[in-house]
Short mmCIF file of C-alpha atoms in Angstrom, two decimals:
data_model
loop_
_atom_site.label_atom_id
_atom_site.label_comp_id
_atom_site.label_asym_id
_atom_site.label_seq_id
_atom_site.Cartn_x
_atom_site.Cartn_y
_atom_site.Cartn_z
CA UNK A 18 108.09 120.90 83.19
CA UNK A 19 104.43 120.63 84.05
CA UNK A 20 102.65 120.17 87.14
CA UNK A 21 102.06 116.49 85.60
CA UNK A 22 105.65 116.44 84.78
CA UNK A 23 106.49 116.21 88.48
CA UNK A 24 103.98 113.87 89.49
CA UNK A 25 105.37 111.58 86.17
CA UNK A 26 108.98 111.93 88.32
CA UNK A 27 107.46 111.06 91.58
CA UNK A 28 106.25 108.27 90.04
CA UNK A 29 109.42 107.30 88.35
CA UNK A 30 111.40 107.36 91.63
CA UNK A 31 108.34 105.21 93.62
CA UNK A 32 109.01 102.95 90.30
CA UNK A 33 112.61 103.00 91.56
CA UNK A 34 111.82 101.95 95.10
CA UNK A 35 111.55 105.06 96.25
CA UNK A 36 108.26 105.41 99.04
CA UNK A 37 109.28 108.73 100.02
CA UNK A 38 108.25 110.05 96.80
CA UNK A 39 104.93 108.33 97.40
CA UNK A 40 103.86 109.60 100.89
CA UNK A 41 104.94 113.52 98.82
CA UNK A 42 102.06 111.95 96.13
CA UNK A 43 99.67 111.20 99.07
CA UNK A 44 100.44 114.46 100.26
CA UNK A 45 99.03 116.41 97.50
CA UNK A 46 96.12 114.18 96.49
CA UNK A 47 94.70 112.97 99.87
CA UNK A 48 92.71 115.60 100.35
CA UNK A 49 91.17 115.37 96.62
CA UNK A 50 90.55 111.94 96.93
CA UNK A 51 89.00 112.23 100.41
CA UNK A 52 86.39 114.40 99.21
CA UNK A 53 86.14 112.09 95.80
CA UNK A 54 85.56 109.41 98.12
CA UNK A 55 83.13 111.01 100.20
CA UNK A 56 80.57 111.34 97.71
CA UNK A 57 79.63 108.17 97.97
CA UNK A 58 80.58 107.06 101.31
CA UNK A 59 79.04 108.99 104.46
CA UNK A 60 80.66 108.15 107.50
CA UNK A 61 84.04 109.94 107.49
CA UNK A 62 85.76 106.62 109.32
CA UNK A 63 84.97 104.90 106.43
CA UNK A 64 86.16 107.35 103.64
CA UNK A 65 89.66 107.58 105.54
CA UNK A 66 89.54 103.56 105.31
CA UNK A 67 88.67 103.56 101.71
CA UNK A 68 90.84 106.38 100.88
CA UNK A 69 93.57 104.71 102.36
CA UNK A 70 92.65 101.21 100.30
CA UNK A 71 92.63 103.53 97.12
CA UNK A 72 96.55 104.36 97.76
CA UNK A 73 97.69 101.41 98.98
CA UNK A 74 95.96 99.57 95.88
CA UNK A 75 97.82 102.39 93.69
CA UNK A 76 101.13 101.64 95.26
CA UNK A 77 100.88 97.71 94.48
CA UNK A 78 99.66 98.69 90.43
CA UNK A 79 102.73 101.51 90.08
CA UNK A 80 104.58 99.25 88.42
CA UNK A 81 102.31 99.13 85.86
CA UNK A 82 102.05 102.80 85.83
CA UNK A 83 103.85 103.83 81.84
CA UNK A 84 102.51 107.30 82.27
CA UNK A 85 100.09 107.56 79.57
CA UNK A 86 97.36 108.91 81.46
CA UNK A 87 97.71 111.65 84.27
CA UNK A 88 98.45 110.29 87.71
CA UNK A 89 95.71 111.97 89.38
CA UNK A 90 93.34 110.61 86.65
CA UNK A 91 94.80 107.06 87.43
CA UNK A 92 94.11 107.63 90.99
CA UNK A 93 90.68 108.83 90.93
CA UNK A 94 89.88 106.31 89.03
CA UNK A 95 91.23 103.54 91.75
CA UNK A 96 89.33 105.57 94.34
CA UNK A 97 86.00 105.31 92.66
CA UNK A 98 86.60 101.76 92.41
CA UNK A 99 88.03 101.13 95.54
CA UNK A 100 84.34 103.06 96.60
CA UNK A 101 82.16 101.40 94.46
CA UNK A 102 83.47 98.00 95.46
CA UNK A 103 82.75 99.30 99.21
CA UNK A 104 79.05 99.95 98.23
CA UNK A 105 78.82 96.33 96.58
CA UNK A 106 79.86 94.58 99.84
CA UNK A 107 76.87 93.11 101.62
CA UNK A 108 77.30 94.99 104.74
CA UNK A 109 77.41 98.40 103.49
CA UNK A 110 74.89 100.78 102.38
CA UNK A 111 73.23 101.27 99.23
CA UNK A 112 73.63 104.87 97.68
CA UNK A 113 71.23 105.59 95.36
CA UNK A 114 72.78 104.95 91.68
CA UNK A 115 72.08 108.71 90.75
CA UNK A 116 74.94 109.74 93.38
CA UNK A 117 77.25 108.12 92.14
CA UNK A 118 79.73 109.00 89.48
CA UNK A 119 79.97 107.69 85.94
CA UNK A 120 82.35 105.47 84.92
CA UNK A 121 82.72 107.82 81.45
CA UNK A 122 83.06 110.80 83.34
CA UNK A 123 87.12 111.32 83.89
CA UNK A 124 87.06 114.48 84.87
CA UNK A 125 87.02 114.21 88.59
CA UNK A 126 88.70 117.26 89.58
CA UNK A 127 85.29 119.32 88.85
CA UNK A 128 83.40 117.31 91.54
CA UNK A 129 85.44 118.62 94.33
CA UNK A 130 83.55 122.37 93.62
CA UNK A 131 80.09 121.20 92.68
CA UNK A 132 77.10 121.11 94.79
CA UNK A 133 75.31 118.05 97.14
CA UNK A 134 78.75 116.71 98.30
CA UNK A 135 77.67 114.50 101.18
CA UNK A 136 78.31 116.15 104.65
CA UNK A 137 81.50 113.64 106.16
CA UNK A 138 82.33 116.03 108.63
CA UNK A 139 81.73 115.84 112.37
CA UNK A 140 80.27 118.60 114.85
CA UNK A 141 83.72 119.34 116.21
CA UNK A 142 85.72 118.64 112.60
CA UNK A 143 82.77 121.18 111.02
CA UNK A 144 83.90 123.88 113.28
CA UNK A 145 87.70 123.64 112.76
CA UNK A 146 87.01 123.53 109.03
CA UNK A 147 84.61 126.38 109.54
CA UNK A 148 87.66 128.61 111.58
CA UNK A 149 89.97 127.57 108.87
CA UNK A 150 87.99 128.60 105.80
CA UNK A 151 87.31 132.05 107.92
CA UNK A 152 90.84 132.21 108.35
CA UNK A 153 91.80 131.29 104.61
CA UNK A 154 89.11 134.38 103.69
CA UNK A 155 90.54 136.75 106.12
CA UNK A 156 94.31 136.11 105.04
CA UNK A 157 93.16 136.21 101.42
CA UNK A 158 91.21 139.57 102.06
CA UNK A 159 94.27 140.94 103.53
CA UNK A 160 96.28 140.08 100.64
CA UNK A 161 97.83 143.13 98.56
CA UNK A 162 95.97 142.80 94.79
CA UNK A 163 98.47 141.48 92.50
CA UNK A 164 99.46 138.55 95.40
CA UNK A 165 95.63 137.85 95.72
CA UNK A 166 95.26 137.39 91.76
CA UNK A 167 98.30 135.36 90.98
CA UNK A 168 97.40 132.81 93.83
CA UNK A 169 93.83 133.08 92.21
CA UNK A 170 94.74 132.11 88.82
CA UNK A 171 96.85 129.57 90.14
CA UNK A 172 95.13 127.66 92.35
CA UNK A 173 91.89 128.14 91.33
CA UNK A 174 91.96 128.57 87.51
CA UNK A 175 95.03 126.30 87.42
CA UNK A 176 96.84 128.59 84.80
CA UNK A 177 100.60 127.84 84.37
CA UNK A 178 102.81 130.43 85.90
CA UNK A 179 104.00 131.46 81.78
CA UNK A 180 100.45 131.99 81.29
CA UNK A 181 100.05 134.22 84.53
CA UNK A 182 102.85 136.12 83.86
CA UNK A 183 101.09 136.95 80.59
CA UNK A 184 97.86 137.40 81.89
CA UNK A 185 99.15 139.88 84.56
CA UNK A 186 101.95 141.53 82.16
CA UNK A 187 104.79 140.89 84.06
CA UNK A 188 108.20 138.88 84.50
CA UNK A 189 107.66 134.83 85.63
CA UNK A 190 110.16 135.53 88.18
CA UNK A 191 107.56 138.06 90.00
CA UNK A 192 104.63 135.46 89.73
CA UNK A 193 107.05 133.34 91.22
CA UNK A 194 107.36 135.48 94.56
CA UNK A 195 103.75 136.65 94.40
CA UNK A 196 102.39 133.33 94.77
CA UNK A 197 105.00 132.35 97.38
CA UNK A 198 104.13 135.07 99.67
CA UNK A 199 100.47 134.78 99.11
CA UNK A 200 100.77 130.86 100.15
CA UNK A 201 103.05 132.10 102.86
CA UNK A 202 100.36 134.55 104.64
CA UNK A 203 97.78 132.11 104.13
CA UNK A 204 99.91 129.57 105.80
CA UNK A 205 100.91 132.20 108.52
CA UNK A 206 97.41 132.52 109.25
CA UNK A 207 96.18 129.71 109.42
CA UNK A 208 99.15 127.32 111.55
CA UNK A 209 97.86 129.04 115.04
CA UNK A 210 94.50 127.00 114.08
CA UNK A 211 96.14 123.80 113.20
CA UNK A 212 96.44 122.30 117.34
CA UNK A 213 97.65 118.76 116.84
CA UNK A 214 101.76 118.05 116.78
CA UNK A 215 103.58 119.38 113.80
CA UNK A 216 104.60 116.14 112.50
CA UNK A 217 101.43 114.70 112.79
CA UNK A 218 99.53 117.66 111.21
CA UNK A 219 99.52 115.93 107.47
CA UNK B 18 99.74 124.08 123.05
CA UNK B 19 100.10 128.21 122.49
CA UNK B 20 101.82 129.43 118.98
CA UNK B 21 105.57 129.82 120.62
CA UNK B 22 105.64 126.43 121.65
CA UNK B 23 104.39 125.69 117.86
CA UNK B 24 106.76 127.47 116.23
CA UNK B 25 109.60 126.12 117.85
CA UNK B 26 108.48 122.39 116.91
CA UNK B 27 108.25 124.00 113.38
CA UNK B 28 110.10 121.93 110.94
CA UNK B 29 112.98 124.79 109.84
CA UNK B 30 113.35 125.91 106.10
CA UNK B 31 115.04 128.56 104.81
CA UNK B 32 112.72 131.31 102.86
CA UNK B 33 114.81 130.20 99.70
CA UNK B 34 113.89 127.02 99.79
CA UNK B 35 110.20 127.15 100.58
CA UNK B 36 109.92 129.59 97.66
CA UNK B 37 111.65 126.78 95.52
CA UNK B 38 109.45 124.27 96.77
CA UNK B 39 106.18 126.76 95.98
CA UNK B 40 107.33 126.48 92.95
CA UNK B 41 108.25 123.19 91.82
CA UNK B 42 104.73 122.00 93.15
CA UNK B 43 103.79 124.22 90.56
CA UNK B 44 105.86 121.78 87.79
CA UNK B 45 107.84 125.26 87.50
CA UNK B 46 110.90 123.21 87.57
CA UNK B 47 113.70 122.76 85.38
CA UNK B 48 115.60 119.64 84.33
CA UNK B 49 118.63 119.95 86.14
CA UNK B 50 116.79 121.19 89.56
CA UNK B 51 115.19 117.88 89.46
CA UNK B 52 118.03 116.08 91.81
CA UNK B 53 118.13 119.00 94.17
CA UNK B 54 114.18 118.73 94.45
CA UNK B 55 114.10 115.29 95.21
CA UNK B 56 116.54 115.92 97.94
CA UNK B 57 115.19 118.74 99.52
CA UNK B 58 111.82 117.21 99.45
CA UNK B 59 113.41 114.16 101.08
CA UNK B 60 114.15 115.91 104.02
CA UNK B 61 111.47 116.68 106.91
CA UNK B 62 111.35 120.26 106.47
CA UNK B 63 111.14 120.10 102.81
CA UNK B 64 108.31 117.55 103.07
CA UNK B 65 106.51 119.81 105.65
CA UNK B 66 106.68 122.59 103.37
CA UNK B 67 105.44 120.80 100.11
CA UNK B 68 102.42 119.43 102.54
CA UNK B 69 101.72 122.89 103.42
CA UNK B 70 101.51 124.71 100.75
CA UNK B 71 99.35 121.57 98.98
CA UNK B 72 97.15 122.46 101.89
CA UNK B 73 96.86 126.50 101.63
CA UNK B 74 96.26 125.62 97.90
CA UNK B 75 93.33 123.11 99.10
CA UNK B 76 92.00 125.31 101.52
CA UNK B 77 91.73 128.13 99.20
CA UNK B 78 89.83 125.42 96.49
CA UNK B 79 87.71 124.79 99.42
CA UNK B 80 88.74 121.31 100.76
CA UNK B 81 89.61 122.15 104.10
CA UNK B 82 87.01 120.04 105.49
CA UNK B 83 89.19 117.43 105.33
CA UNK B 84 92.52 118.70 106.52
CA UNK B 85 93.65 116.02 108.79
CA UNK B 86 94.11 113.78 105.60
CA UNK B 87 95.19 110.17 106.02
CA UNK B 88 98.87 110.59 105.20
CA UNK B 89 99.65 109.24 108.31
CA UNK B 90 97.71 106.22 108.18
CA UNK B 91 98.59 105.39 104.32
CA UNK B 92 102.37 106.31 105.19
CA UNK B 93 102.73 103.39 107.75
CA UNK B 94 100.63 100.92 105.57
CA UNK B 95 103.09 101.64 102.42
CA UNK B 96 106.08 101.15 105.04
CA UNK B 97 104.69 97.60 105.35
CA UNK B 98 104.89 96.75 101.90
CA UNK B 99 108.14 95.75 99.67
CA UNK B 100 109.70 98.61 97.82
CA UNK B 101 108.90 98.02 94.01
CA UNK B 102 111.47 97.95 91.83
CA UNK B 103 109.88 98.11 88.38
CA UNK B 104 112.03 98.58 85.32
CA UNK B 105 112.67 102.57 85.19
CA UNK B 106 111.05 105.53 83.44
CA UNK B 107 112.48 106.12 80.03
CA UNK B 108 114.31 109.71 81.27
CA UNK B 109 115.77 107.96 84.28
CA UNK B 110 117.33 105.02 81.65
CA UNK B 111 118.26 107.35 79.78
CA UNK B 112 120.21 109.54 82.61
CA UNK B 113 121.85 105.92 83.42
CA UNK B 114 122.96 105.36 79.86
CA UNK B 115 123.92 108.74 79.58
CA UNK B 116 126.43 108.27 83.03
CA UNK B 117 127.54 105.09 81.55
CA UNK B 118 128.36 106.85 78.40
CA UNK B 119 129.96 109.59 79.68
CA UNK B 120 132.49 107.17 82.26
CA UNK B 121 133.06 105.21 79.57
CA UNK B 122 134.30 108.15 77.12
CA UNK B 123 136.15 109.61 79.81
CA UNK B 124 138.49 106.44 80.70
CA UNK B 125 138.91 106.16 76.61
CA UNK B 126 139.90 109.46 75.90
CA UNK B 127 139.25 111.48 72.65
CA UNK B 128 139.35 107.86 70.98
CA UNK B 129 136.92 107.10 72.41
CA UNK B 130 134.07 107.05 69.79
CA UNK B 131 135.71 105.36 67.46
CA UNK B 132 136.57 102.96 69.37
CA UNK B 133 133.20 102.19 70.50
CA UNK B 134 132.26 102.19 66.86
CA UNK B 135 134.74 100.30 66.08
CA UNK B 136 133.71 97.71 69.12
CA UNK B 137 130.54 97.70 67.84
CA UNK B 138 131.36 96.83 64.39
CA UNK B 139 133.49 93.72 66.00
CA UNK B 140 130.52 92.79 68.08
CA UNK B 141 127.64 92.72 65.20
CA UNK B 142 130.25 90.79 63.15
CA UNK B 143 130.83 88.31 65.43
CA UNK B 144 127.18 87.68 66.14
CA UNK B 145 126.93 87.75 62.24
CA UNK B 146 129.23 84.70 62.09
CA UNK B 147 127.49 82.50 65.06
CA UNK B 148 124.24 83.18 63.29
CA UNK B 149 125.72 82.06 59.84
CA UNK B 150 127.41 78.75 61.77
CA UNK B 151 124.02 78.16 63.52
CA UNK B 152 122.51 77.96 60.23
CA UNK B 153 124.76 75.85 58.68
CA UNK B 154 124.51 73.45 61.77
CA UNK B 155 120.74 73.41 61.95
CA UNK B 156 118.46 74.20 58.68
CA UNK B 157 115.35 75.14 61.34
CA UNK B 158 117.26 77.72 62.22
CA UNK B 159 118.18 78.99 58.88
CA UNK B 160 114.57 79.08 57.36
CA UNK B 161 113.81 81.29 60.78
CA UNK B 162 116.86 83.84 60.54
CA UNK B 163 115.64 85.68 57.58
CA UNK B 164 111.86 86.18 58.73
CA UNK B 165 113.53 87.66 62.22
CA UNK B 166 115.86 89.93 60.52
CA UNK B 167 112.70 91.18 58.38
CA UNK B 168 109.89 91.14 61.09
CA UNK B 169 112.49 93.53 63.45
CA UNK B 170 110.90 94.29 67.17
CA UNK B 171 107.37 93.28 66.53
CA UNK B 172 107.97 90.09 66.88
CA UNK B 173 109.06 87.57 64.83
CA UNK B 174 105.76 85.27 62.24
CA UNK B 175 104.23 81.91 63.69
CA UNK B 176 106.03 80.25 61.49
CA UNK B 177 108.58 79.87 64.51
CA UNK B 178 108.26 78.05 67.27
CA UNK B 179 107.45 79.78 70.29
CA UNK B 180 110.54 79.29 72.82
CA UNK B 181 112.99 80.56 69.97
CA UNK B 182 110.56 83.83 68.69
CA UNK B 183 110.27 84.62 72.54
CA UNK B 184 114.25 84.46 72.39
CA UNK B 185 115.03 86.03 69.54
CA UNK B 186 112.29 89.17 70.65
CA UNK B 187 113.99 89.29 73.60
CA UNK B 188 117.18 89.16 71.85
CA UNK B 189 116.17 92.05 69.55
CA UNK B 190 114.68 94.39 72.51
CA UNK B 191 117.76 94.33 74.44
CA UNK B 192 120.25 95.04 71.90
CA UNK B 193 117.55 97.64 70.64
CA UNK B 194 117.42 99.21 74.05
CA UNK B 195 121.67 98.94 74.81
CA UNK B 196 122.92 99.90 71.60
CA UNK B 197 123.81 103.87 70.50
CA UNK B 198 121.92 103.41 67.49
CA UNK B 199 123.13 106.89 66.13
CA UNK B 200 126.97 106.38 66.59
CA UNK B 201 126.35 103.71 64.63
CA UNK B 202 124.77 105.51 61.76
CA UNK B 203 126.88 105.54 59.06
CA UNK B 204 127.32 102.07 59.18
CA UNK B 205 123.97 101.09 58.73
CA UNK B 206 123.56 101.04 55.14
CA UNK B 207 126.12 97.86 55.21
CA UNK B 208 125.42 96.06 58.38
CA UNK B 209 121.71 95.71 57.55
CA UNK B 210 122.41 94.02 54.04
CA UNK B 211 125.67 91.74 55.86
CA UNK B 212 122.62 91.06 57.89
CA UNK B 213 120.58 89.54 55.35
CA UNK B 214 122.72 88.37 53.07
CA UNK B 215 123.82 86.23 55.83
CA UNK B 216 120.43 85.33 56.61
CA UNK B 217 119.92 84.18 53.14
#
């Protein structure tokens, strides 16, 4: 299976009535879509609100969800409607047309690294997120080599754990374990910054 | 709130499983781990650990800006709303049919294909013989049975009116979609010429 392939299941059980397998969807895209979101809507407040919309308004259309498309592509897509339809309300500011994203472009994923995101973040939020990417560098610096490089090429080149395993000549079973104990230290280090109650922390 | 008291509010997994769970967020999964994923993600500590490592993985893409995510928030909204219950994805049909199948041979015993086939065969040629008795008793009907039988699944020409092509497509998608076409094979080169000599 592919990463996809899982999401297509999640989907399938949500189909089924499942919402567990939902909130495991939010999970892993809130994030993305926050910061999707946030280039076009400042206030952070506001970006949770329309974030939120975005999956709610997902849930509701899952039924007519076949699968064609990717499900993160579907709900990018939602999001930068849900946040263009925020802009077009009376109340709300106008952001300059050249911010936003165009409706051609589907490849979302690339504007979560690219430059002139708009700053949502609050003094006290900036800090924590400051600490955390300090502690994210530190954990990663402390990483033995071959850990450090199969994380790498997975979450940040995205490569399939068949293609690591030939791209760092070795069994998939040991790309397996090295990117479960690099996630692991990273976590290690960085649950001491992450104060509020453990159930509450997602 | 120090790290001790943390760790003992910790959600509890054991190493095995988070490794599993590093992995299937991956889509490093196979197809018969599927049910044991869904279940172990179903649980709180399996659900802790898939938002976890989602969030290592963001922070080291550099979206830890926004780590106290909405999940919450979105979580209770979606608890307000009805559960959908949209027709299923074609793999978990299939799994159904495949159960159904499986029950089914098991209560028949090794006889059990042919008597399906042969239950089959008994079924399409009693349909056969309403749809020949229909025609004899109505000759709207007849003119309409042989442009079905030819225009299959895609729907049926405008020749017909609309409440009986809806009918009749709905008809044809639901035996498509019940029937074991391929037990069936061998029988196909007479059933679909029965089907329109009938028709005829």
């Amino acid at each position: 299976m592919s990463d996809r392939a899982v999401d297509q299941e999640l989907v399938e059980r949500v189909q089924a009535g499942d919402k567990r397998a939902f909130d495991l969807l939010v999970l892993k895209y809130q994030r993305k879509v926050q910061r999707l979101v946030a280039r076009f809507v400042r206030d952070s407040g506001e970006v949770d609100d329309v974030v939120q919309e975005a999956f709610i308004k997902a849930y509701r259309a899952l039924p007519t969800f076949r699968g064609d498309a990717a499900f993160y592509t579907w709900i990018y897509r939602i999001a930068i409607n849900c946040a263009k339809n925020y802009l077009a309300s009376p109340a709300r500011r106008i952001v300059p047309q050249s911010d936003l994203i165009s409706d051609d472009d589907d490849d979302t994923e690339s504007f979560d690294r690219s430059a002139g995101l708009h700053d949502v973040a609050t003094p006290d939020a900036e800090y924590a997120s400051k600490q955390i990417a300090e502690a994210v560098n530190r954990a990663m610096a402390a990483l033995p080599e071959d850990l450090r490089t199969a994380v790498t090429l997975r979450e940040i080149e995205g490569l399939s754990y068949e293609e690591i395993a030939e791209a760092m000549d070795c069994p998939i079973g040991t790309v397996r374990s090295r990117i479960f104990r690099a996630r692991e230290a990273i976590a290690t280090e960085l649950r001491p910054l992450l104060d509020t109650r453990e159930d509450r922390r997602w | 709130m120090n790290s001790e008291m943390k760790n003992t509010l910790m959600p509890t997994s054991s190493e095995a499983s988070r490794e599993q769970i590093s992995r299937w967020m991956d889509g490093d999964i196979a197809e018969h781990e599927i049910e044991l994923a869904m279940t172990t993600l179903s649980r709180d500590d399996g659900r802790y650990c898939w938002a976890e490592m989602h969030f290592v993985g963001d922070c080291i893409r550099g979206l830890e800006n926004t780590r106290h995510g909405c999940a919450d928030s979105i979580r209770a909204a979606i608890a307000a709303e009805p559960a959908i219950l949209a027709p299923a994805g074609k793999r978990l049909r299939a799994q159904a049919k495949q159960r159904s199948l499986s029950s089914a041979m098991a209560y028949l015993g090794k006889g059990g294909r042919a008597w399906a086939t042969a239950a089959a065969v008994a079924a399409v040629g009693f349909v056969g013989t309403v749809v020949y008795k229909d025609q004899v008793a109505s000759p709207q009907m007849a003119s309409v049975a042989p442009t079905a039988a030819v225009a299959g699944a895609d729907g049926i020409q405008n020749t017909v009116p609309g409440k009986t092509r809806a009918d009749f497509n709905a008809y044809l998608q639901a035996h498509q979609e019940s029937a074991d076409i391929s037990s069936l094979s061998p029988m196909r080169q007479y059933l679909r010429p029965a089907v329109i000599v009938q028709a005829q």
